[in-house]
Amino acid sequence: MRLSLLLMVFGGSLAQSSVVPSWSVGGVTPDLPLILTAFIALRRGPEAGCLVGFAAGLLQDVTGGGLLGVQALSRALAGFAMGLLPGRLWVGHPLVQIPGLVLLTVAEGLVRFGLLQLLHFPASIGELLAHVILPQALYNGFLGAACVLAVELAQTLRGRHTWT
Amino acid sequence: MRFRRYALLLAVLLTSLFLLTVQTRGGGPTRAADLVALAITPVQSLLANAHRGALTAWHTFTDWKTVQSENMALRADNERLRVQSLQVRETDQENLRLRRLLALRDRMPLATLTGEIIGREGGGWARSLTVNRGRADGVAQQMPVIVPAGLVGRVAQVRSGASIVQLLNDPASTVGAVVQRTRTPGLVEGEPGGGVRFKFMARDGAGVVPGDLIVTSGLGTLFPKGIPVGRVTAIEDKGSALFHFAVLAPAVDAARVEEVLLLTGQSTQDIAGLFTPDG
């Protein structure tokens, strides 16, 4: 199980830097590792969410060439927070999961901005929100919805095959 | 359980902050940054290689998709153009045939009627064409049927809207003819095998040789004089027999005829000069 999580994190980060850029719409690309982190956190709880977010963020920091630890920290927080929700909210329904993913993307972006501000990051929050965080949050929402539907379809098919 | 959860979060946060601190502070923490880089660099190198490989694979795939779709579009274009080219060629050939036919009609010193072939009978018992001209158009039995290359045959049956043309190579077909060069008279007969032969009296001076052109004799009132019938390809010498036979290559390839002229008028003039060897 841990191996599958590791492979998902590694595969998601690899895809983010290789395949995902070609899904760019108007210069906006989805954040696949964050989507993976959110779904893993919702299903496995805050510890798994935190570790997966940290690992995925660290890998993205490494591949992105920025400061090591920024995305690791923001994603670990995001994974942890997302993992706490199942006990407090009814998160099994896609209509909760998708807006949750959009909000998580925005929150993670704000945390990352806050951390970078401590390190004298020059861009303004308004521009970042308008051109990066919100468009990516919407894109993540759409891609997350597609992922949820795909997972549910796979589970339905698996159920059909195993009823005998 | 809850303590473990928050302890994990704290550990992760501290690790991240440590990494950030190591990188942002100058001087002292260089060794720690080097240690981080030492641990991270192989992973980074691995990721970079995998990234490059994935990118190459992805670009190969997208290129392949593009080439495949372009290939399909080009194949469709090619197919469409080939069909268009065939249509144009067909129209050109029809145009040429009709021009030749109309030119012959204009040169003819007798009344003619153009017709289009709408049916063919090619079995060994009878060889005929069906023309879309019949009784209503003034067609009568025994009318000669020609094309720019020569004689096709004669009208054997007339119906209300169509006529049956007996071809030269029909086994029952007989046409009075002469060798154009020597004026040796004879009969052109169809053969059951589909060939045509010229039957002539084997006497001194007949002098028929391969390559001679056989034309209609004009004797009788059926065919005007001088319509090309065929060219001698071989002589069947029967020794002392009264008649010899010359094998003919018909002037007209009936299998390829699509439009014809029906000679509705009569003429005693030799019209051999109106026909051209290439039709």
Short mmCIF file of C-alpha atoms in Angstrom, two decimals:
data_model
loop_
_atom_site.label_atom_id
_atom_site.label_comp_id
_atom_site.label_asym_id
_atom_site.label_seq_id
_atom_site.Cartn_x
_atom_site.Cartn_y
_atom_site.Cartn_z
CA MET A 1 0.00 0.00 0.00
CA ARG A 2 2.84 2.37 0.89
CA LEU A 3 4.55 1.43 -2.34
CA SER A 4 1.43 2.35 -4.31
CA LEU A 5 1.29 5.72 -2.52
CA LEU A 6 4.96 6.28 -3.29
CA LEU A 7 4.40 5.41 -6.94
CA MET A 8 1.40 7.75 -7.11
CA VAL A 9 3.40 10.63 -5.64
CA PHE A 10 6.39 9.97 -7.87
CA GLY A 11 4.19 9.43 -10.96
CA GLY A 12 2.11 12.52 -10.25
CA SER A 13 5.18 14.72 -9.86
CA LEU A 14 6.76 13.25 -12.95
CA ALA A 15 3.57 13.78 -14.97
CA GLN A 16 3.31 17.35 -13.66
CA SER A 17 6.66 18.23 -15.18
CA SER A 18 6.29 16.19 -18.37
CA VAL A 19 2.77 15.51 -19.61
CA VAL A 20 0.69 18.08 -17.78
CA PRO A 21 2.28 21.16 -19.46
CA SER A 22 0.75 19.98 -22.71
CA TRP A 23 -2.72 20.24 -21.10
CA SER A 24 -2.21 23.97 -20.74
CA VAL A 25 -5.29 26.06 -21.48
CA GLY A 26 -4.55 29.74 -21.90
CA GLY A 27 -1.28 29.30 -20.05
CA VAL A 28 -2.98 27.63 -17.06
CA THR A 29 -2.03 24.09 -16.11
CA PRO A 30 -3.64 21.89 -13.47
CA ASP A 31 -1.73 20.87 -10.35
CA LEU A 32 -1.83 17.09 -10.49
CA PRO A 33 0.24 16.41 -7.33
CA LEU A 34 -2.09 18.65 -5.32
CA ILE A 35 -5.14 16.84 -6.67
CA LEU A 36 -3.54 13.51 -5.73
CA THR A 37 -2.68 14.84 -2.29
CA ALA A 38 -6.26 15.99 -1.73
CA PHE A 39 -7.82 12.68 -2.77
CA ILE A 40 -5.34 10.62 -0.76
CA ALA A 41 -5.92 12.83 2.28
CA LEU A 42 -9.70 12.47 1.97
CA ARG A 43 -9.45 8.70 1.80
CA ARG A 44 -6.56 7.99 4.19
CA GLY A 45 -6.63 10.80 6.70
CA PRO A 46 -4.39 13.69 7.76
CA GLU A 47 -1.17 11.69 8.34
CA ALA A 48 -1.15 10.22 4.86
CA GLY A 49 -2.24 13.57 3.42
CA CYS A 50 0.55 15.38 5.23
CA LEU A 51 3.27 12.92 4.19
CA VAL A 52 2.08 12.67 0.59
CA GLY A 53 1.79 16.47 0.38
CA PHE A 54 5.28 16.89 1.81
CA ALA A 55 6.81 14.32 -0.56
CA ALA A 56 5.00 15.64 -3.60
CA GLY A 57 5.85 19.24 -2.72
CA LEU A 58 9.49 18.39 -2.13
CA LEU A 59 9.70 16.63 -5.48
CA GLN A 60 8.14 19.65 -7.15
CA ASP A 61 10.57 21.95 -5.35
CA VAL A 62 13.42 19.79 -6.61
CA THR A 63 12.20 19.60 -10.18
CA GLY A 64 11.09 23.24 -10.24
CA GLY A 65 14.48 24.58 -9.20
CA GLY A 66 13.06 26.93 -6.56
CA LEU A 67 13.60 27.03 -2.84
CA LEU A 68 13.43 23.56 -1.32
CA GLY A 69 10.71 23.36 1.29
CA VAL A 70 8.19 25.97 0.12
CA GLN A 71 5.86 23.62 -1.71
CA ALA A 72 6.76 20.80 0.66
CA LEU A 73 5.47 22.91 3.55
CA SER A 74 2.37 24.33 1.86
CA ARG A 75 1.30 20.95 0.48
CA ALA A 76 1.95 19.15 3.73
CA LEU A 77 -0.36 21.67 5.43
CA ALA A 78 -2.93 21.31 2.65
CA GLY A 79 -2.84 17.50 2.85
CA PHE A 80 -3.13 17.56 6.61
CA ALA A 81 -6.07 20.01 6.56
CA MET A 82 -7.85 18.04 3.83
CA GLY A 83 -7.37 14.84 5.81
CA LEU A 84 -9.14 16.37 8.82
CA LEU A 85 -12.32 17.15 6.86
CA PRO A 86 -13.94 13.67 6.69
CA GLY A 87 -14.59 13.73 10.42
CA ARG A 88 -16.25 17.13 10.21
CA LEU A 89 -17.89 17.31 6.77
CA TRP A 90 -19.68 14.84 4.54
CA VAL A 91 -16.97 14.64 1.90
CA GLY A 92 -17.97 11.43 0.13
CA HIS A 93 -20.02 13.27 -2.49
CA PRO A 94 -18.33 14.75 -5.58
CA LEU A 95 -20.31 17.96 -5.10
CA VAL A 96 -18.37 18.46 -1.87
CA GLN A 97 -15.06 17.10 -3.08
CA ILE A 98 -14.76 19.31 -6.15
CA PRO A 99 -15.46 22.70 -4.51
CA GLY A 100 -13.25 21.47 -1.66
CA LEU A 101 -10.45 20.90 -4.14
CA VAL A 102 -10.92 24.40 -5.58
CA LEU A 103 -10.81 25.95 -2.12
CA LEU A 104 -7.81 23.84 -1.15
CA THR A 105 -5.92 25.04 -4.22
CA VAL A 106 -6.67 28.64 -3.30
CA ALA A 107 -5.68 28.07 0.34
CA GLU A 108 -2.47 26.28 -0.65
CA GLY A 109 -1.65 29.14 -3.02
CA LEU A 110 -2.18 31.68 -0.25
CA VAL A 111 0.03 29.71 2.17
CA ARG A 112 2.74 29.42 -0.47
CA PHE A 113 2.46 33.15 -1.17
CA GLY A 114 2.73 33.87 2.57
CA LEU A 115 5.89 31.76 2.87
CA LEU A 116 7.43 33.39 -0.17
CA GLN A 117 6.54 36.81 1.17
CA LEU A 118 8.71 36.01 4.18
CA LEU A 119 11.50 35.45 1.65
CA HIS A 120 10.75 38.75 -0.15
CA PHE A 121 8.84 37.32 -3.11
CA PRO A 122 8.13 40.33 -5.36
CA ALA A 123 4.73 39.57 -7.00
CA SER A 124 1.49 41.01 -5.61
CA ILE A 125 -1.28 38.81 -4.24
CA GLY A 126 -3.88 40.35 -6.58
CA GLU A 127 -1.98 39.43 -9.73
CA LEU A 128 -1.16 35.99 -8.40
CA LEU A 129 -4.80 35.34 -7.53
CA ALA A 130 -6.10 36.61 -10.86
CA HIS A 131 -3.58 34.98 -13.16
CA VAL A 132 -2.32 31.91 -11.34
CA ILE A 133 -4.16 30.73 -8.25
CA LEU A 134 -7.84 31.10 -9.24
CA PRO A 135 -7.52 29.81 -12.83
CA GLN A 136 -5.50 26.85 -11.58
CA ALA A 137 -8.05 26.23 -8.82
CA LEU A 138 -10.84 26.06 -11.42
CA TYR A 139 -8.80 23.81 -13.66
CA ASN A 140 -8.04 21.56 -10.68
CA GLY A 141 -11.77 21.44 -9.95
CA PHE A 142 -12.61 20.28 -13.47
CA LEU A 143 -9.77 17.75 -13.56
CA GLY A 144 -10.67 16.56 -10.07
CA ALA A 145 -14.27 16.02 -11.17
CA ALA A 146 -13.02 13.96 -14.11
CA CYS A 147 -10.79 11.93 -11.76
CA VAL A 148 -13.68 11.31 -9.34
CA LEU A 149 -15.92 10.14 -12.17
CA ALA A 150 -13.14 7.88 -13.52
CA VAL A 151 -12.54 6.35 -10.08
CA GLU A 152 -16.26 5.76 -9.53
CA LEU A 153 -16.59 4.20 -12.97
CA ALA A 154 -13.62 1.92 -12.27
CA GLN A 155 -15.13 0.91 -8.92
CA THR A 156 -18.49 0.20 -10.56
CA LEU A 157 -16.85 -1.94 -13.23
CA ARG A 158 -14.79 -3.78 -10.62
CA GLY A 159 -17.99 -4.43 -8.65
CA ARG A 160 -19.65 -5.84 -11.76
CA HIS A 161 -16.77 -8.16 -12.41
CA THR A 162 -16.53 -9.49 -8.87
CA TRP A 163 -20.20 -10.13 -8.04
CA THR A 164 -19.87 -13.75 -9.11
CA MET B 1 -3.34 9.06 18.12
CA ARG B 2 -4.07 12.76 17.93
CA PHE B 3 -0.65 13.53 19.44
CA ARG B 4 1.06 11.36 16.83
CA ARG B 5 -0.86 13.15 14.09
CA TYR B 6 0.22 16.62 15.21
CA ALA B 7 3.74 15.42 15.98
CA LEU B 8 4.00 14.30 12.37
CA LEU B 9 2.74 17.65 11.14
CA LEU B 10 5.19 19.44 13.36
CA ALA B 11 8.06 17.29 12.13
CA VAL B 12 7.17 18.00 8.52
CA LEU B 13 6.86 21.73 9.17
CA LEU B 14 10.15 21.84 11.00
CA THR B 15 11.89 19.90 8.25
CA SER B 16 10.55 22.28 5.64
CA LEU B 17 11.49 25.32 7.65
CA PHE B 18 14.93 23.85 8.25
CA LEU B 19 15.40 23.36 4.54
CA LEU B 20 14.28 26.91 3.85
CA THR B 21 16.51 28.29 6.55
CA VAL B 22 19.51 26.40 5.30
CA GLN B 23 19.00 27.80 1.83
CA THR B 24 18.23 31.37 2.72
CA ARG B 25 21.02 31.93 5.25
CA GLY B 26 24.35 32.68 3.72
CA GLY B 27 27.73 31.40 4.99
CA GLY B 28 27.40 28.85 7.78
CA PRO B 29 24.63 26.57 6.55
CA THR B 30 26.31 25.94 3.20
CA ARG B 31 27.36 22.52 4.42
CA ALA B 32 23.74 21.67 5.29
CA ALA B 33 22.58 22.89 1.89
CA ASP B 34 25.25 20.75 0.30
CA LEU B 35 24.00 17.77 2.30
CA VAL B 36 20.47 18.43 1.10
CA ALA B 37 21.71 18.78 -2.44
CA LEU B 38 23.70 15.57 -2.04
CA ALA B 39 20.55 13.71 -1.08
CA ILE B 40 18.36 15.45 -3.60
CA THR B 41 20.61 15.60 -6.66
CA PRO B 42 20.37 11.89 -7.59
CA VAL B 43 16.58 12.12 -7.29
CA GLN B 44 16.60 15.31 -9.30
CA SER B 45 18.80 13.74 -11.92
CA LEU B 46 16.54 10.71 -12.04
CA LEU B 47 13.47 12.90 -12.33
CA ALA B 48 15.09 15.05 -14.99
CA ASN B 49 15.97 11.97 -17.03
CA ALA B 50 12.51 10.52 -16.57
CA HIS B 51 11.05 13.92 -17.40
CA ARG B 52 13.11 14.09 -20.58
CA GLY B 53 12.12 10.54 -21.47
CA ALA B 54 8.45 11.24 -20.80
CA LEU B 55 8.65 14.44 -22.85
CA THR B 56 10.31 12.62 -25.72
CA ALA B 57 7.71 9.86 -25.55
CA TRP B 58 4.93 12.44 -25.37
CA HIS B 59 6.30 14.42 -28.31
CA THR B 60 6.79 11.24 -30.29
CA PHE B 61 3.20 10.32 -29.55
CA THR B 62 1.82 13.76 -30.47
CA ASP B 63 4.00 13.84 -33.61
CA TRP B 64 2.75 10.41 -34.51
CA LYS B 65 -0.84 11.51 -33.96
CA THR B 66 -0.26 14.58 -36.13
CA VAL B 67 1.44 12.58 -38.84
CA GLN B 68 -1.30 9.98 -38.66
CA SER B 69 -4.08 12.56 -39.04
CA GLU B 70 -2.16 14.34 -41.82
CA ASN B 71 -1.63 11.00 -43.49
CA MET B 72 -5.34 10.22 -43.32
CA ALA B 73 -6.24 13.66 -44.70
CA LEU B 74 -3.70 13.29 -47.50
CA ARG B 75 -4.98 9.82 -48.33
CA ALA B 76 -8.54 11.18 -48.54
CA ASP B 77 -7.32 14.07 -50.74
CA ASN B 78 -5.39 11.65 -52.91
CA GLU B 79 -8.43 9.43 -53.33
CA ARG B 80 -10.66 12.39 -54.18
CA LEU B 81 -8.15 13.76 -56.70
CA ARG B 82 -7.73 10.33 -58.26
CA VAL B 83 -11.48 10.05 -58.76
CA GLN B 84 -11.57 13.59 -60.20
CA SER B 85 -8.68 12.75 -62.50
CA LEU B 86 -10.50 9.64 -63.74
CA GLN B 87 -13.65 11.67 -64.33
CA VAL B 88 -11.72 14.31 -66.24
CA ARG B 89 -9.93 11.67 -68.32
CA GLU B 90 -13.24 9.94 -69.04
CA THR B 91 -14.83 13.24 -70.08
CA ASP B 92 -11.81 14.05 -72.28
CA GLN B 93 -12.02 10.71 -74.03
CA GLU B 94 -15.76 11.05 -74.54
CA ASN B 95 -15.21 14.57 -75.86
CA LEU B 96 -12.59 13.32 -78.32
CA ARG B 97 -14.79 10.47 -79.53
CA LEU B 98 -17.77 12.76 -80.03
CA ARG B 99 -15.63 15.35 -81.87
CA ARG B 100 -14.40 12.66 -84.26
CA LEU B 101 -17.91 11.34 -84.75
CA LEU B 102 -19.32 14.80 -85.43
CA ALA B 103 -16.47 15.59 -87.81
CA LEU B 104 -17.23 12.39 -89.74
CA ARG B 105 -20.93 13.24 -89.78
CA ASP B 106 -20.17 16.68 -91.19
CA ARG B 107 -17.95 15.17 -93.89
CA MET B 108 -20.48 12.52 -94.90
CA PRO B 109 -22.27 13.20 -98.22
CA LEU B 110 -25.38 11.43 -96.92
CA ALA B 111 -27.84 11.74 -94.07
CA THR B 112 -26.78 10.26 -90.74
CA LEU B 113 -28.15 9.79 -87.28
CA THR B 114 -26.02 9.65 -84.14
CA GLY B 115 -26.68 6.94 -81.58
CA GLU B 116 -25.38 5.81 -78.24
CA ILE B 117 -24.66 2.21 -77.32
CA ILE B 118 -26.91 1.05 -74.49
CA GLY B 119 -26.35 -2.69 -74.63
CA ARG B 120 -23.99 -5.40 -75.90
CA GLU B 121 -24.35 -9.07 -76.76
CA GLY B 122 -21.02 -10.85 -76.99
CA GLY B 123 -21.78 -14.57 -76.84
CA GLY B 124 -20.64 -16.92 -79.60
CA TRP B 125 -24.12 -17.31 -81.07
CA ALA B 126 -24.68 -13.67 -81.87
CA ARG B 127 -22.63 -10.52 -81.58
CA SER B 128 -24.56 -7.30 -81.50
CA LEU B 129 -24.91 -3.84 -80.01
CA THR B 130 -28.07 -2.07 -78.92
CA VAL B 131 -28.35 1.56 -80.04
CA ASN B 132 -30.72 4.07 -78.43
CA ARG B 133 -32.30 4.93 -81.80
CA GLY B 134 -35.35 3.10 -83.09
CA ARG B 135 -38.35 3.23 -85.34
CA ALA B 136 -39.42 6.58 -83.92
CA ASP B 137 -36.11 8.07 -85.08
CA GLY B 138 -36.50 6.79 -88.62
CA VAL B 139 -34.16 3.84 -88.30
CA ALA B 140 -34.78 0.99 -90.74
CA GLN B 141 -33.42 -2.54 -91.04
CA GLN B 142 -30.10 -3.08 -92.84
CA MET B 143 -28.92 0.49 -92.23
CA PRO B 144 -25.11 0.62 -92.07
CA VAL B 145 -23.61 1.62 -88.72
CA ILE B 146 -20.22 3.28 -88.70
CA VAL B 147 -17.71 5.07 -86.48
CA PRO B 148 -14.76 7.27 -87.56
CA ALA B 149 -12.57 4.14 -87.80
CA GLY B 150 -14.87 2.23 -90.14
CA LEU B 151 -17.78 -0.17 -90.35
CA VAL B 152 -19.39 -1.47 -87.18
CA GLY B 153 -22.19 -3.52 -88.73
CA ARG B 154 -25.76 -3.18 -89.86
CA VAL B 155 -29.13 -2.71 -88.19
CA ALA B 156 -30.62 -6.16 -87.78
CA GLN B 157 -33.73 -5.36 -85.78
CA VAL B 158 -35.63 -2.14 -85.20
CA ARG B 159 -37.76 -1.52 -82.13
CA SER B 160 -39.69 1.53 -81.08
CA GLY B 161 -36.88 3.23 -79.15
CA ALA B 162 -33.82 1.11 -79.92
CA SER B 163 -32.15 -0.95 -82.61
CA ILE B 164 -30.04 -4.09 -82.61
CA VAL B 165 -26.86 -3.76 -84.68
CA GLN B 166 -25.37 -6.97 -86.03
CA LEU B 167 -21.60 -6.70 -85.70
CA LEU B 168 -19.13 -7.61 -88.44
CA ASN B 169 -17.84 -10.55 -86.43
CA ASP B 170 -21.31 -12.03 -85.88
CA PRO B 171 -21.23 -15.56 -87.37
CA ALA B 172 -24.22 -14.67 -89.57
CA SER B 173 -22.75 -11.41 -90.88
CA THR B 174 -21.71 -11.10 -94.53
CA VAL B 175 -20.55 -7.86 -96.16
CA GLY B 176 -19.52 -7.35 -99.78
CA ALA B 177 -15.99 -5.88 -99.82
CA VAL B 178 -12.90 -5.28 -101.97
CA VAL B 179 -9.19 -5.03 -101.34
CA GLN B 180 -8.62 -1.30 -101.63
CA ARG B 181 -5.22 -1.66 -103.34
CA THR B 182 -6.01 -4.38 -105.89
CA ARG B 183 -9.83 -4.06 -106.05
CA THR B 184 -10.05 -7.83 -105.54
CA PRO B 185 -13.66 -8.54 -104.64
CA GLY B 186 -14.85 -10.89 -101.91
CA LEU B 187 -17.00 -11.30 -98.84
CA VAL B 188 -16.22 -10.37 -95.26
CA GLU B 189 -17.69 -12.96 -92.93
CA GLY B 190 -17.87 -13.23 -89.15
CA GLU B 191 -16.55 -16.34 -87.43
CA PRO B 192 -17.95 -18.16 -84.39
CA GLY B 193 -14.62 -17.59 -82.61
CA GLY B 194 -15.06 -13.82 -82.86
CA GLY B 195 -12.70 -13.21 -85.77
CA VAL B 196 -13.41 -11.76 -89.20
CA ARG B 197 -12.19 -13.17 -92.52
CA PHE B 198 -12.21 -12.05 -96.14
CA LYS B 199 -13.21 -14.75 -98.60
CA PHE B 200 -11.92 -14.16 -102.11
CA MET B 201 -11.44 -16.06 -105.35
CA ALA B 202 -7.88 -17.38 -105.59
CA ARG B 203 -6.94 -16.59 -109.16
CA ASP B 204 -3.91 -14.97 -110.72
CA GLY B 205 -3.69 -11.30 -109.96
CA ALA B 206 -5.61 -11.46 -106.68
CA GLY B 207 -2.36 -10.45 -105.01
CA VAL B 208 -3.76 -10.00 -101.50
CA VAL B 209 -1.00 -9.52 -98.94
CA PRO B 210 -0.96 -8.84 -95.21
CA GLY B 211 -1.46 -5.16 -94.51
CA ASP B 212 -3.99 -4.64 -97.29
CA LEU B 213 -7.04 -2.58 -96.33
CA ILE B 214 -10.44 -4.12 -97.02
CA VAL B 215 -13.30 -1.67 -97.67
CA THR B 216 -16.96 -2.08 -98.52
CA SER B 217 -17.48 -2.69 -102.23
CA GLY B 218 -20.61 -0.61 -102.69
CA LEU B 219 -22.14 -3.36 -104.82
CA GLY B 220 -25.81 -3.57 -104.11
CA THR B 221 -27.58 -0.81 -102.24
CA LEU B 222 -26.78 -1.73 -98.67
CA PHE B 223 -23.36 -0.20 -97.85
CA PRO B 224 -21.82 2.88 -99.47
CA LYS B 225 -18.54 2.24 -101.21
CA GLY B 226 -15.26 2.64 -99.33
CA ILE B 227 -16.09 2.15 -95.66
CA PRO B 228 -13.03 0.52 -93.97
CA VAL B 229 -13.79 -2.99 -92.76
CA GLY B 230 -10.44 -4.34 -91.65
CA ARG B 231 -6.82 -4.96 -92.49
CA VAL B 232 -5.36 -8.28 -93.70
CA THR B 233 -3.15 -9.93 -91.10
CA ALA B 234 -2.66 -13.36 -92.71
CA ILE B 235 -3.60 -15.38 -95.79
CA GLU B 236 -4.93 -18.91 -95.43
CA ASP B 237 -3.70 -20.54 -98.63
CA LYS B 238 -5.86 -23.54 -99.44
CA GLY B 239 -3.63 -24.68 -102.33
CA SER B 240 -5.73 -25.40 -105.40
CA ALA B 241 -9.04 -24.43 -103.72
CA LEU B 242 -11.24 -21.98 -105.57
CA PHE B 243 -11.46 -19.58 -102.61
CA HIS B 244 -8.81 -18.35 -100.24
CA PHE B 245 -9.37 -16.66 -96.92
CA ALA B 246 -7.61 -13.62 -95.48
CA VAL B 247 -7.68 -13.15 -91.75
CA LEU B 248 -8.67 -9.57 -90.91
CA ALA B 249 -8.04 -7.30 -88.00
CA PRO B 250 -11.34 -5.38 -87.87
CA ALA B 251 -11.07 -1.64 -88.43
CA VAL B 252 -13.36 -1.11 -85.46
CA ASP B 253 -12.93 -2.60 -82.01
CA ALA B 254 -16.60 -3.20 -81.31
CA ALA B 255 -15.95 -3.76 -77.62
CA ARG B 256 -14.86 -0.13 -77.25
CA VAL B 257 -17.54 1.53 -79.35
CA GLU B 258 -19.75 3.90 -77.34
CA GLU B 259 -21.25 6.24 -79.95
CA VAL B 260 -22.10 5.43 -83.60
CA LEU B 261 -23.45 6.97 -86.77
CA LEU B 262 -26.38 5.28 -88.51
CA LEU B 263 -26.37 6.00 -92.26
CA THR B 264 -29.98 6.85 -93.03
CA GLY B 265 -29.29 8.11 -96.57
CA GLN B 266 -27.86 6.54 -99.71
CA SER B 267 -24.78 7.49 -101.71
CA THR B 268 -22.90 5.96 -104.62
CA GLN B 269 -19.80 8.06 -103.93
CA ASP B 270 -16.63 6.33 -102.65
CA ILE B 271 -16.28 7.60 -99.12
CA ALA B 272 -13.03 5.82 -98.22
CA GLY B 273 -11.18 9.14 -98.01
CA LEU B 274 -13.44 10.34 -95.20
CA PHE B 275 -12.12 7.77 -92.74
CA THR B 276 -8.86 8.10 -90.92
CA PRO B 277 -6.76 5.11 -89.81
CA ASP B 278 -6.75 6.23 -86.16
CA GLY B 279 -10.51 6.79 -86.18
#
